[in-house]
Amino acid sequence: MNKFYGLALALISALTLLSQSRIAIALKPEQVNGIAREITVLIPSEDDGAEGIVRQNGSGVIIAREGNNYTVLTASHVLCKDYEVNCKNYYYELQVVTHDGKKYSLNPNSIRKLPEVDLVVFQFTSDRDYRLATLANYELADEQFIFASGWPDPKFVGKRERFFNVGKVLPKAISPLFKIFPPSFGYELIYTSVTYGGMSGGPVLDTEGRVIGIHGQNEGEKIKEVRVAIGFSLAIPITTFLKLAPQSGIQGQI
């Protein structure tokens, strides 16, 4: 009898632990920000403008590593002038700046555009240890809290620093109201975070610090020729990327 009782207790304890391991535990916002800080990269570039060289930037997220080669996921329009086609015409002087301020050259030969969405992966090389993002593969819920991380262009916020902002997921049904790019570009995640130009390609995280989307659009209004963000943003769900990952050549490394 005692042996049976002990076995029953052991089974109950094991099942309880298994159940608890599946319960999502939300992190504090500062903890999520700490994760976002380490996985978010700045991607500065240059381009020819009507009045000379135009310097701009985008963002990205480190998602994989093989040896000293790190893979970054970002929006195609951050790197490519021809992002709607095949992503072969890149911006000039592309670099990657990690959270510790180190600058790395981007390997153009490593750029891989994912089909039919505004996503691209590329690699840079470093012997330093950088944190990799955890990618979340689940269906998002309306009203779910999320966090957007990225590097706004200084012309929007006055200085060069990473931006981190909370928001909530909005219903997919309203997505046609906020389309800037064609619907086929994959922007199906809508949320209330205020974002700025330059944050495209940066990660959207859940309350556990997992990446649930790649930011790429925001709603805004022009006031005296200055575009002002009004608080609605769009991202490509990370589930879309995971479905296409085998075509990016990095399966097994994520």
Protein backbone atom coordinates (compact mmCIF):
# COMPACT_ATOMS: atom_id res chain seq x y z
CA MET A 1 0.00 0.00 0.00
CA ASN A 2 2.78 2.40 0.93
CA LYS A 3 4.65 1.54 -2.26
CA PHE A 4 1.54 2.23 -4.34
CA TYR A 5 0.95 5.51 -2.51
CA GLY A 6 4.56 6.55 -3.10
CA LEU A 7 4.34 5.66 -6.80
CA ALA A 8 1.10 7.64 -7.12
CA LEU A 9 2.71 10.69 -5.51
CA ALA A 10 5.68 10.38 -7.86
CA LEU A 11 3.39 10.21 -10.90
CA ILE A 12 1.33 13.19 -9.69
CA SER A 13 4.50 15.19 -9.08
CA ALA A 14 5.86 14.35 -12.53
CA LEU A 15 2.59 15.32 -14.23
CA THR A 16 2.46 18.55 -12.23
CA LEU A 17 5.98 19.48 -13.30
CA LEU A 18 5.16 18.66 -16.94
CA SER A 19 2.07 20.83 -16.75
CA GLN A 20 3.96 23.69 -15.12
CA SER A 21 6.68 23.52 -17.78
CA ARG A 22 4.06 24.33 -20.42
CA ILE A 23 2.71 27.36 -18.61
CA ALA A 24 4.00 30.61 -20.12
CA ILE A 25 5.64 32.87 -17.56
CA ALA A 26 5.66 36.53 -18.57
CA LEU A 27 8.86 38.45 -18.00
CA LYS A 28 9.05 41.98 -16.70
CA PRO A 29 9.25 44.60 -19.48
CA GLU A 30 12.83 45.44 -18.50
CA GLN A 31 13.76 41.78 -18.88
CA VAL A 32 12.22 41.64 -22.35
CA ASN A 33 14.06 44.86 -23.18
CA GLY A 34 17.31 43.26 -22.05
CA ILE A 35 16.77 40.40 -24.48
CA ALA A 36 15.72 42.77 -27.27
CA ARG A 37 18.82 44.89 -26.72
CA GLU A 38 21.15 41.93 -27.34
CA ILE A 39 19.42 40.46 -30.38
CA THR A 40 18.53 43.70 -32.23
CA VAL A 41 21.10 45.06 -34.68
CA LEU A 42 21.45 48.38 -36.47
CA ILE A 43 21.88 48.21 -40.27
CA PRO A 44 23.20 51.56 -41.59
CA SER A 45 23.50 52.21 -45.32
CA GLU A 46 23.97 54.94 -47.92
CA ASP A 47 22.19 55.82 -51.14
CA ASP A 48 22.40 58.39 -53.90
CA GLY A 49 19.95 61.24 -53.42
CA ALA A 50 18.97 64.32 -55.37
CA GLU A 51 21.34 66.41 -53.25
CA GLY A 52 24.13 63.87 -52.76
CA ILE A 53 24.64 60.89 -50.48
CA VAL A 54 21.70 60.05 -48.25
CA ARG A 55 22.51 58.12 -45.07
CA GLN A 56 19.78 55.96 -43.61
CA ASN A 57 19.36 52.87 -41.51
CA GLY A 58 17.24 49.85 -40.76
CA SER A 59 17.18 47.18 -38.08
CA GLY A 60 17.45 43.40 -37.86
CA VAL A 61 17.54 40.47 -35.46
CA ILE A 62 20.19 37.78 -34.96
CA ILE A 63 18.52 34.39 -35.38
CA ALA A 64 21.23 31.78 -36.04
CA ARG A 65 24.91 30.96 -35.82
CA GLU A 66 27.19 28.46 -37.52
CA GLY A 67 30.80 28.73 -36.38
CA ASN A 68 31.65 32.42 -36.58
CA ASN A 69 28.93 33.17 -39.13
CA TYR A 70 25.82 34.83 -37.71
CA THR A 71 22.54 35.01 -39.60
CA VAL A 72 20.36 38.12 -39.39
CA LEU A 73 16.70 38.33 -40.39
CA THR A 74 15.36 41.69 -41.56
CA ALA A 75 12.93 43.28 -44.02
CA SER A 76 13.96 43.15 -47.67
CA HIS A 77 13.43 46.88 -48.16
CA VAL A 78 16.12 47.58 -45.54
CA LEU A 79 18.83 46.12 -47.81
CA CYS A 80 17.50 46.20 -51.33
CA LYS A 81 16.32 48.86 -53.72
CA ASP A 82 14.58 46.18 -55.78
CA TYR A 83 12.95 44.39 -52.82
CA GLU A 84 9.76 43.87 -54.84
CA VAL A 85 11.61 41.73 -57.37
CA ASN A 86 14.66 39.70 -56.44
CA CYS A 87 16.76 41.77 -54.03
CA LYS A 88 19.89 42.04 -56.19
CA ASN A 89 20.34 45.82 -56.14
CA TYR A 90 21.66 46.61 -52.65
CA TYR A 91 22.17 49.92 -50.87
CA TYR A 92 25.76 51.13 -50.51
CA GLU A 93 28.05 50.66 -47.51
CA LEU A 94 25.82 48.16 -45.76
CA GLN A 95 27.01 47.27 -42.26
CA VAL A 96 25.82 45.52 -39.12
CA VAL A 97 26.23 47.18 -35.72
CA THR A 98 25.69 44.89 -32.73
CA HIS A 99 24.56 45.92 -29.24
CA ASP A 100 28.19 46.31 -28.06
CA GLY A 101 28.87 48.90 -30.75
CA LYS A 102 30.98 46.60 -32.94
CA LYS A 103 30.66 47.15 -36.70
CA TYR A 104 30.78 44.31 -39.18
CA SER A 105 30.72 44.15 -42.95
CA LEU A 106 27.69 42.51 -44.47
CA ASN A 107 28.45 39.66 -46.87
CA PRO A 108 26.40 40.45 -50.03
CA ASN A 109 26.82 36.87 -51.27
CA SER A 110 24.96 35.62 -48.20
CA ILE A 111 21.81 37.64 -48.88
CA ARG A 112 18.79 35.40 -49.45
CA LYS A 113 15.39 36.89 -50.15
CA LEU A 114 12.43 34.79 -49.08
CA PRO A 115 9.79 34.36 -51.80
CA GLU A 116 6.74 36.61 -51.93
CA VAL A 117 7.32 38.35 -48.59
CA ASP A 118 9.31 41.38 -47.48
CA LEU A 119 11.92 39.27 -45.67
CA VAL A 120 15.59 38.59 -46.25
CA VAL A 121 18.41 36.85 -44.38
CA PHE A 122 22.13 37.58 -44.55
CA GLN A 123 25.30 36.83 -42.62
CA PHE A 124 28.16 38.60 -40.92
CA THR A 125 31.27 37.10 -39.34
CA SER A 126 32.47 37.58 -35.77
CA ASP A 127 34.38 35.57 -33.18
CA ARG A 128 32.35 37.17 -30.38
CA ASP A 129 29.45 35.45 -28.67
CA TYR A 130 26.14 37.12 -29.48
CA ARG A 131 22.75 36.11 -28.21
CA LEU A 132 20.40 34.42 -30.66
CA ALA A 133 16.69 35.21 -30.77
CA THR A 134 14.16 32.58 -29.73
CA LEU A 135 11.49 32.35 -32.41
CA ALA A 136 7.91 31.70 -31.26
CA ASN A 137 5.75 29.40 -33.37
CA TYR A 138 2.17 29.88 -32.18
CA GLU A 139 -1.03 31.69 -33.12
CA LEU A 140 -1.17 35.19 -31.65
CA ALA A 141 -4.23 36.38 -29.75
CA ASP A 142 -5.98 39.73 -30.08
CA GLU A 143 -5.17 42.14 -27.24
CA GLN A 144 -1.95 40.23 -26.53
CA PHE A 145 0.81 42.49 -25.22
CA ILE A 146 3.89 42.77 -27.45
CA PHE A 147 7.08 44.85 -27.63
CA ALA A 148 8.74 46.43 -30.68
CA SER A 149 12.51 46.93 -30.81
CA GLY A 150 14.54 48.77 -33.43
CA TRP A 151 16.82 51.66 -34.35
CA PRO A 152 14.89 54.75 -35.55
CA ASP A 153 16.55 57.07 -38.00
CA PRO A 154 17.88 60.03 -35.93
CA LYS A 155 15.90 62.47 -38.09
CA PHE A 156 12.72 61.12 -36.42
CA VAL A 157 13.85 61.02 -32.78
CA GLY A 158 16.80 63.40 -32.65
CA LYS A 159 19.55 60.94 -31.71
CA ARG A 160 20.87 57.49 -32.48
CA GLU A 161 19.52 55.04 -29.92
CA ARG A 162 17.49 51.85 -29.92
CA PHE A 163 13.75 52.27 -29.35
CA PHE A 164 11.63 49.83 -27.32
CA ASN A 165 7.88 50.24 -27.01
CA VAL A 166 4.92 48.23 -25.74
CA GLY A 167 1.70 47.65 -27.65
CA LYS A 168 -1.20 45.28 -28.16
CA VAL A 169 -2.11 42.97 -31.04
CA LEU A 170 -5.09 44.15 -33.10
CA PRO A 171 -7.57 41.93 -35.01
CA LYS A 172 -6.42 40.70 -38.43
CA ALA A 173 -9.77 41.74 -39.86
CA ILE A 174 -8.70 45.39 -39.95
CA SER A 175 -5.45 44.67 -41.81
CA PRO A 176 -6.73 45.96 -45.21
CA LEU A 177 -7.09 49.41 -43.64
CA PHE A 178 -3.37 49.64 -42.91
CA LYS A 179 -1.73 48.16 -46.00
CA ILE A 180 1.12 50.21 -47.39
CA PHE A 181 2.92 47.43 -49.23
CA PRO A 182 0.99 44.89 -51.33
CA PRO A 183 -0.82 42.27 -49.19
CA SER A 184 1.41 39.56 -50.66
CA PHE A 185 4.36 41.04 -48.75
CA GLY A 186 3.15 39.25 -45.63
CA TYR A 187 2.21 42.08 -43.27
CA GLU A 188 -0.53 40.38 -41.24
CA LEU A 189 0.44 41.30 -37.67
CA ILE A 190 -1.03 44.66 -36.59
CA TYR A 191 -0.26 46.24 -33.24
CA THR A 192 -0.50 49.55 -31.42
CA SER A 193 3.20 50.25 -30.78
CA VAL A 194 4.47 53.62 -31.98
CA THR A 195 7.35 52.96 -34.39
CA TYR A 196 9.54 55.11 -36.61
CA GLY A 197 11.40 54.91 -39.89
CA GLY A 198 14.60 52.94 -39.38
CA MET A 199 12.95 50.32 -37.17
CA SER A 200 12.00 48.22 -40.19
CA GLY A 201 13.44 44.72 -39.87
CA GLY A 202 13.57 44.88 -36.08
CA PRO A 203 11.97 42.21 -33.90
CA VAL A 204 8.53 42.24 -32.31
CA LEU A 205 8.64 40.22 -29.09
CA ASP A 206 6.06 38.64 -26.79
CA THR A 207 6.04 38.89 -23.00
CA GLU A 208 8.42 35.95 -22.75
CA GLY A 209 11.05 37.65 -24.89
CA ARG A 210 10.43 35.47 -27.94
CA VAL A 211 10.34 36.98 -31.44
CA ILE A 212 6.84 36.84 -32.91
CA GLY A 213 7.26 39.17 -35.88
CA ILE A 214 9.51 41.36 -38.04
CA HIS A 215 8.43 45.01 -38.08
CA GLY A 216 8.18 46.80 -41.41
CA GLN A 217 5.42 49.42 -41.63
CA ASN A 218 3.73 52.12 -39.58
CA GLU A 219 0.79 54.44 -40.03
CA GLY A 220 1.53 58.15 -40.04
CA GLU A 221 0.41 61.56 -41.17
CA LYS A 222 2.44 64.32 -42.79
CA ILE A 223 2.45 67.54 -40.78
CA LYS A 224 4.33 70.35 -42.53
CA GLU A 225 6.23 67.81 -44.66
CA VAL A 226 7.26 65.81 -41.57
CA ARG A 227 5.78 62.32 -41.25
CA VAL A 228 4.47 61.73 -37.73
CA ALA A 229 3.73 58.21 -36.44
CA ILE A 230 0.19 57.83 -35.12
CA GLY A 231 0.45 54.54 -33.28
CA PHE A 232 -0.41 51.65 -35.58
CA SER A 233 2.32 49.33 -36.84
CA LEU A 234 2.54 46.21 -38.98
CA ALA A 235 4.87 43.23 -38.98
CA ILE A 236 5.30 39.93 -40.76
CA PRO A 237 4.50 37.11 -38.31
CA ILE A 238 7.51 34.95 -37.50
CA THR A 239 5.35 31.92 -38.30
CA THR A 240 5.46 33.08 -41.94
CA PHE A 241 9.25 33.06 -41.85
CA LEU A 242 9.38 29.62 -40.21
CA LYS A 243 7.28 28.18 -43.03
CA LEU A 244 9.70 29.64 -45.58
CA ALA A 245 12.93 29.01 -43.63
CA PRO A 246 13.84 25.85 -45.59
CA GLN A 247 14.08 28.05 -48.68
CA SER A 248 16.53 30.39 -46.95
CA GLY A 249 19.20 27.73 -46.54
CA ILE A 250 19.49 28.05 -42.74
CA GLN A 251 17.19 25.27 -41.56
CA GLY A 252 18.62 23.36 -38.60
CA GLN A 253 20.60 26.37 -37.35
CA ILE A 254 17.71 28.38 -35.88
